[in-house]
């Protein structure tokens, strides 16, 4: 079955360097337990690496989708009927909206390791959220999917 033109599905994952840091944290845990013997050293290596990997995975993973007339960003689902025109943000503008232009009432699914984003105004008068900011590696595709889903 072919997805509709309004379909967009993207998985944001942590960069490879973060996984390398998780391994280094495991090595540091192993070195801390070195004086206690080989078995604690191995437990520190496995446990420290697993815990750091779990943290990287839980923060680093996010899913951005436009499907069935809704924008799903992380845990949030927003009907595209309640959204305005999507604005594609280049890396400089994206950084500006993450920092000094940001509104504390906005919904933001931001990942600092993703340089580009899409910002969409919320047009529902009942919703106090002024806009939705979504980090994406494919901003043009996400904006096109939102426009197509609006009809």
PDB file of C-alpha atoms in Angstrom:
ATOM      1  CA  UNK A   1       0.000   0.000   0.000  1.00  0.00           C
ATOM      2  CA  UNK A   2       1.423   3.364  -1.032  1.00  0.00           C
ATOM      3  CA  UNK A   3       1.376   6.117   1.639  1.00  0.00           C
ATOM      4  CA  UNK A   4      -0.631   9.224   0.846  1.00  0.00           C
ATOM      5  CA  UNK A   5       1.224  12.408  -0.192  1.00  0.00           C
ATOM      6  CA  UNK A   6       0.443  13.798   3.255  1.00  0.00           C
ATOM      7  CA  UNK A   7       2.402  10.984   4.876  1.00  0.00           C
ATOM      8  CA  UNK A   8       5.731  11.777   6.532  1.00  0.00           C
ATOM      9  CA  UNK A   9       7.610   9.519   8.924  1.00  0.00           C
ATOM     10  CA  UNK A  10      11.011  10.388  10.350  1.00  0.00           C
ATOM     11  CA  UNK A  11      13.005   8.952  13.212  1.00  0.00           C
ATOM     12  CA  UNK A  12      15.401  11.288  14.970  1.00  0.00           C
ATOM     13  CA  UNK A  13      18.230   9.351  16.584  1.00  0.00           C
ATOM     14  CA  UNK A  14      21.246  10.394  18.589  1.00  0.00           C
ATOM     15  CA  UNK A  15      24.500  10.949  16.689  1.00  0.00           C
ATOM     16  CA  UNK A  16      27.173   8.246  16.631  1.00  0.00           C
ATOM     17  CA  UNK A  17      29.432  10.306  18.874  1.00  0.00           C
ATOM     18  CA  UNK A  18      26.892  10.005  21.697  1.00  0.00           C
ATOM     19  CA  UNK A  19      27.086   6.222  21.435  1.00  0.00           C
ATOM     20  CA  UNK A  20      30.875   6.487  21.579  1.00  0.00           C
ATOM     21  CA  UNK A  21      30.565   8.524  24.755  1.00  0.00           C
ATOM     22  CA  UNK A  22      28.298   5.815  26.228  1.00  0.00           C
ATOM     23  CA  UNK A  23      31.074   3.270  25.639  1.00  0.00           C
ATOM     24  CA  UNK A  24      33.618   5.616  27.228  1.00  0.00           C
ATOM     25  CA  UNK A  25      31.363   5.985  30.277  1.00  0.00           C
ATOM     26  CA  UNK A  26      31.263   2.196  30.531  1.00  0.00           C
ATOM     27  CA  UNK A  27      35.065   2.103  30.379  1.00  0.00           C
ATOM     28  CA  UNK A  28      35.259   4.737  33.114  1.00  0.00           C
ATOM     29  CA  UNK A  29      32.939   2.660  35.315  1.00  0.00           C
ATOM     30  CA  UNK A  30      35.121  -0.379  34.680  1.00  0.00           C
ATOM     31  CA  UNK A  31      38.273   1.518  35.618  1.00  0.00           C
ATOM     32  CA  UNK A  32      36.675   2.727  38.845  1.00  0.00           C
ATOM     33  CA  UNK A  33      36.014  -0.887  39.821  1.00  0.00           C
ATOM     34  CA  UNK A  34      39.436  -2.203  38.690  1.00  0.00           C
ATOM     35  CA  UNK A  35      40.862  -2.351  42.248  1.00  0.00           C
ATOM     36  CA  UNK A  36      38.051  -4.712  43.259  1.00  0.00           C
ATOM     37  CA  UNK A  37      38.950  -7.418  40.740  1.00  0.00           C
ATOM     38  CA  UNK A  38      38.043  -8.772  37.323  1.00  0.00           C
ATOM     39  CA  UNK A  39      34.394  -9.599  37.937  1.00  0.00           C
ATOM     40  CA  UNK A  40      33.488  -6.115  39.279  1.00  0.00           C
ATOM     41  CA  UNK A  41      35.478  -4.603  36.389  1.00  0.00           C
ATOM     42  CA  UNK A  42      33.377  -6.530  33.858  1.00  0.00           C
ATOM     43  CA  UNK A  43      30.166  -5.686  35.733  1.00  0.00           C
ATOM     44  CA  UNK A  44      31.121  -2.000  35.673  1.00  0.00           C
ATOM     45  CA  UNK A  45      31.912  -2.151  31.955  1.00  0.00           C
ATOM     46  CA  UNK A  46      28.650  -3.873  31.031  1.00  0.00           C
ATOM     47  CA  UNK A  47      26.460  -2.011  33.519  1.00  0.00           C
ATOM     48  CA  UNK A  48      27.935   1.431  32.853  1.00  0.00           C
ATOM     49  CA  UNK A  49      27.752   1.002  29.089  1.00  0.00           C
ATOM     50  CA  UNK A  50      24.187  -0.338  29.258  1.00  0.00           C
ATOM     51  CA  UNK A  51      22.987   2.486  31.507  1.00  0.00           C
ATOM     52  CA  UNK A  52      24.657   5.182  29.413  1.00  0.00           C
ATOM     53  CA  UNK A  53      23.303   3.555  26.233  1.00  0.00           C
ATOM     54  CA  UNK A  54      19.810   3.515  27.712  1.00  0.00           C
ATOM     55  CA  UNK A  55      20.052   7.228  28.513  1.00  0.00           C
ATOM     56  CA  UNK A  56      21.328   8.060  25.016  1.00  0.00           C
ATOM     57  CA  UNK A  57      18.580   5.988  23.453  1.00  0.00           C
ATOM     58  CA  UNK A  58      15.779   7.454  25.564  1.00  0.00           C
ATOM     59  CA  UNK A  59      16.745  11.088  24.974  1.00  0.00           C
ATOM     60  CA  UNK A  60      18.089  10.718  21.468  1.00  0.00           C
ATOM     61  CA  UNK A  61      15.084   8.957  19.931  1.00  0.00           C
ATOM     62  CA  UNK A  62      12.067  10.911  18.707  1.00  0.00           C
ATOM     63  CA  UNK A  63       9.596  10.238  15.940  1.00  0.00           C
ATOM     64  CA  UNK A  64       8.020  12.901  13.723  1.00  0.00           C
ATOM     65  CA  UNK A  65       5.037  11.886  11.589  1.00  0.00           C
ATOM     66  CA  UNK A  66       2.237  13.409   9.585  1.00  0.00           C
ATOM     67  CA  UNK A  67      -0.431  10.765   9.258  1.00  0.00           C
ATOM     68  CA  UNK A  68      -4.235  10.610   9.355  1.00  0.00           C
ATOM     69  CA  UNK A  69      -4.580  14.391   9.374  1.00  0.00           C
ATOM     70  CA  UNK A  70      -2.373  14.954  12.422  1.00  0.00           C
ATOM     71  CA  UNK A  71       1.170  16.003  13.176  1.00  0.00           C
ATOM     72  CA  UNK A  72       2.656  13.556  15.670  1.00  0.00           C
ATOM     73  CA  UNK A  73       5.847  14.888  17.211  1.00  0.00           C
ATOM     74  CA  UNK A  74       7.153  12.760  20.036  1.00  0.00           C
ATOM     75  CA  UNK A  75       4.196  12.121  22.351  1.00  0.00           C
ATOM     76  CA  UNK A  76       2.129  15.066  21.050  1.00  0.00           C
ATOM     77  CA  UNK A  77      -0.575  14.756  18.394  1.00  0.00           C
ATOM     78  CA  UNK A  78      -1.851  17.965  16.797  1.00  0.00           C
ATOM     79  CA  UNK A  79      -4.563  17.985  14.111  1.00  0.00           C
ATOM     80  CA  UNK A  80      -3.295  19.780  11.006  1.00  0.00           C
ATOM     81  CA  UNK A  81      -6.606  21.662  10.878  1.00  0.00           C
ATOM     82  CA  UNK A  82      -5.421  23.549  13.990  1.00  0.00           C
ATOM     83  CA  UNK A  83      -2.119  24.523  12.345  1.00  0.00           C
ATOM     84  CA  UNK A  84      -1.189  27.426  10.091  1.00  0.00           C
ATOM     85  CA  UNK A  85       1.344  27.584   7.277  1.00  0.00           C
ATOM     86  CA  UNK A  86       4.569  25.665   8.056  1.00  0.00           C
ATOM     87  CA  UNK A  87       7.803  27.662   7.992  1.00  0.00           C
ATOM     88  CA  UNK A  88      11.028  25.865   7.068  1.00  0.00           C
ATOM     89  CA  UNK A  89      13.896  27.032   9.282  1.00  0.00           C
ATOM     90  CA  UNK A  90      17.519  26.904   8.155  1.00  0.00           C
ATOM     91  CA  UNK A  91      20.219  26.183  10.786  1.00  0.00           C
ATOM     92  CA  UNK A  92      20.680  29.844  11.782  1.00  0.00           C
ATOM     93  CA  UNK A  93      16.961  30.592  12.045  1.00  0.00           C
ATOM     94  CA  UNK A  94      16.388  27.268  13.784  1.00  0.00           C
ATOM     95  CA  UNK A  95      18.962  28.170  16.433  1.00  0.00           C
ATOM     96  CA  UNK A  96      17.330  31.571  16.890  1.00  0.00           C
ATOM     97  CA  UNK A  97      13.905  29.991  17.515  1.00  0.00           C
ATOM     98  CA  UNK A  98      15.490  27.547  19.992  1.00  0.00           C
ATOM     99  CA  UNK A  99      17.105  30.368  21.953  1.00  0.00           C
ATOM    100  CA  UNK A 100      16.229  34.055  22.052  1.00  0.00           C
ATOM    101  CA  UNK A 101      13.079  33.975  19.869  1.00  0.00           C
ATOM    102  CA  UNK A 102      11.548  31.062  21.780  1.00  0.00           C
ATOM    103  CA  UNK A 103       8.193  31.416  23.519  1.00  0.00           C
ATOM    104  CA  UNK A 104       7.805  29.426  26.735  1.00  0.00           C
ATOM    105  CA  UNK A 105       4.215  28.533  25.799  1.00  0.00           C
ATOM    106  CA  UNK A 106       5.254  26.871  22.525  1.00  0.00           C
ATOM    107  CA  UNK A 107       5.431  23.124  22.013  1.00  0.00           C
ATOM    108  CA  UNK A 108       8.985  22.265  21.074  1.00  0.00           C
ATOM    109  CA  UNK A 109      10.334  18.922  20.004  1.00  0.00           C
ATOM    110  CA  UNK A 110      13.903  20.036  19.657  1.00  0.00           C
ATOM    111  CA  UNK A 111      17.054  18.070  19.313  1.00  0.00           C
ATOM    112  CA  UNK A 112      20.226  20.133  19.376  1.00  0.00           C
ATOM    113  CA  UNK A 113      22.013  17.664  17.110  1.00  0.00           C
ATOM    114  CA  UNK A 114      19.489  18.301  14.286  1.00  0.00           C
ATOM    115  CA  UNK A 115      20.325  21.670  12.709  1.00  0.00           C
ATOM    116  CA  UNK A 116      17.075  22.323  10.813  1.00  0.00           C
ATOM    117  CA  UNK A 117      13.456  22.579  11.909  1.00  0.00           C
ATOM    118  CA  UNK A 118       9.903  23.473  10.957  1.00  0.00           C
ATOM    119  CA  UNK A 119       7.844  26.032  12.853  1.00  0.00           C
ATOM    120  CA  UNK A 120       4.061  26.047  12.472  1.00  0.00           C
ATOM    121  CA  UNK A 121       1.682  28.545  14.046  1.00  0.00           C
ATOM    122  CA  UNK A 122      -1.228  27.105  16.019  1.00  0.00           C
ATOM    123  CA  UNK A 123      -4.416  28.736  14.711  1.00  0.00           C
ATOM    124  CA  UNK A 124      -6.883  27.193  17.188  1.00  0.00           C
ATOM    125  CA  UNK A 125      -8.181  30.095  19.344  1.00  0.00           C
ATOM    126  CA  UNK A 126      -8.827  27.708  22.262  1.00  0.00           C
ATOM    127  CA  UNK A 127      -5.195  26.578  22.358  1.00  0.00           C
ATOM    128  CA  UNK A 128      -2.767  28.844  24.267  1.00  0.00           C
ATOM    129  CA  UNK A 129       0.184  27.349  22.362  1.00  0.00           C
ATOM    130  CA  UNK A 130       1.433  29.991  19.890  1.00  0.00           C
ATOM    131  CA  UNK A 131       3.394  27.641  17.642  1.00  0.00           C
ATOM    132  CA  UNK A 132       4.894  24.185  17.239  1.00  0.00           C
ATOM    133  CA  UNK A 133       8.651  23.853  16.733  1.00  0.00           C
ATOM    134  CA  UNK A 134       9.841  20.475  15.427  1.00  0.00           C
ATOM    135  CA  UNK A 135      13.458  19.538  14.750  1.00  0.00           C
ATOM    136  CA  UNK A 136      13.711  17.595  11.511  1.00  0.00           C
ATOM    137  CA  UNK A 137      16.405  16.494   9.108  1.00  0.00           C
ATOM    138  CA  UNK A 138      13.901  16.812   6.246  1.00  0.00           C
ATOM    139  CA  UNK A 139      12.211  20.199   6.773  1.00  0.00           C
ATOM    140  CA  UNK A 140      10.934  20.583   3.191  1.00  0.00           C
ATOM    141  CA  UNK A 141       9.342  17.119   3.242  1.00  0.00           C
ATOM    142  CA  UNK A 142       7.691  17.745   6.617  1.00  0.00           C
ATOM    143  CA  UNK A 143       6.337  21.131   5.512  1.00  0.00           C
ATOM    144  CA  UNK A 144       5.007  19.611   2.279  1.00  0.00           C
ATOM    145  CA  UNK A 145       3.303  16.794   4.185  1.00  0.00           C
ATOM    146  CA  UNK A 146       1.614  19.277   6.535  1.00  0.00           C
ATOM    147  CA  UNK A 147       0.415  21.369   3.588  1.00  0.00           C
ATOM    148  CA  UNK A 148      -0.866  18.265   1.772  1.00  0.00           C
ATOM    149  CA  UNK A 149      -2.659  16.977   4.876  1.00  0.00           C
ATOM    150  CA  UNK A 150      -4.440  20.318   5.265  1.00  0.00           C
ATOM    151  CA  UNK A 151      -5.871  19.808   1.793  1.00  0.00           C
TER     152      UNK A 151
END
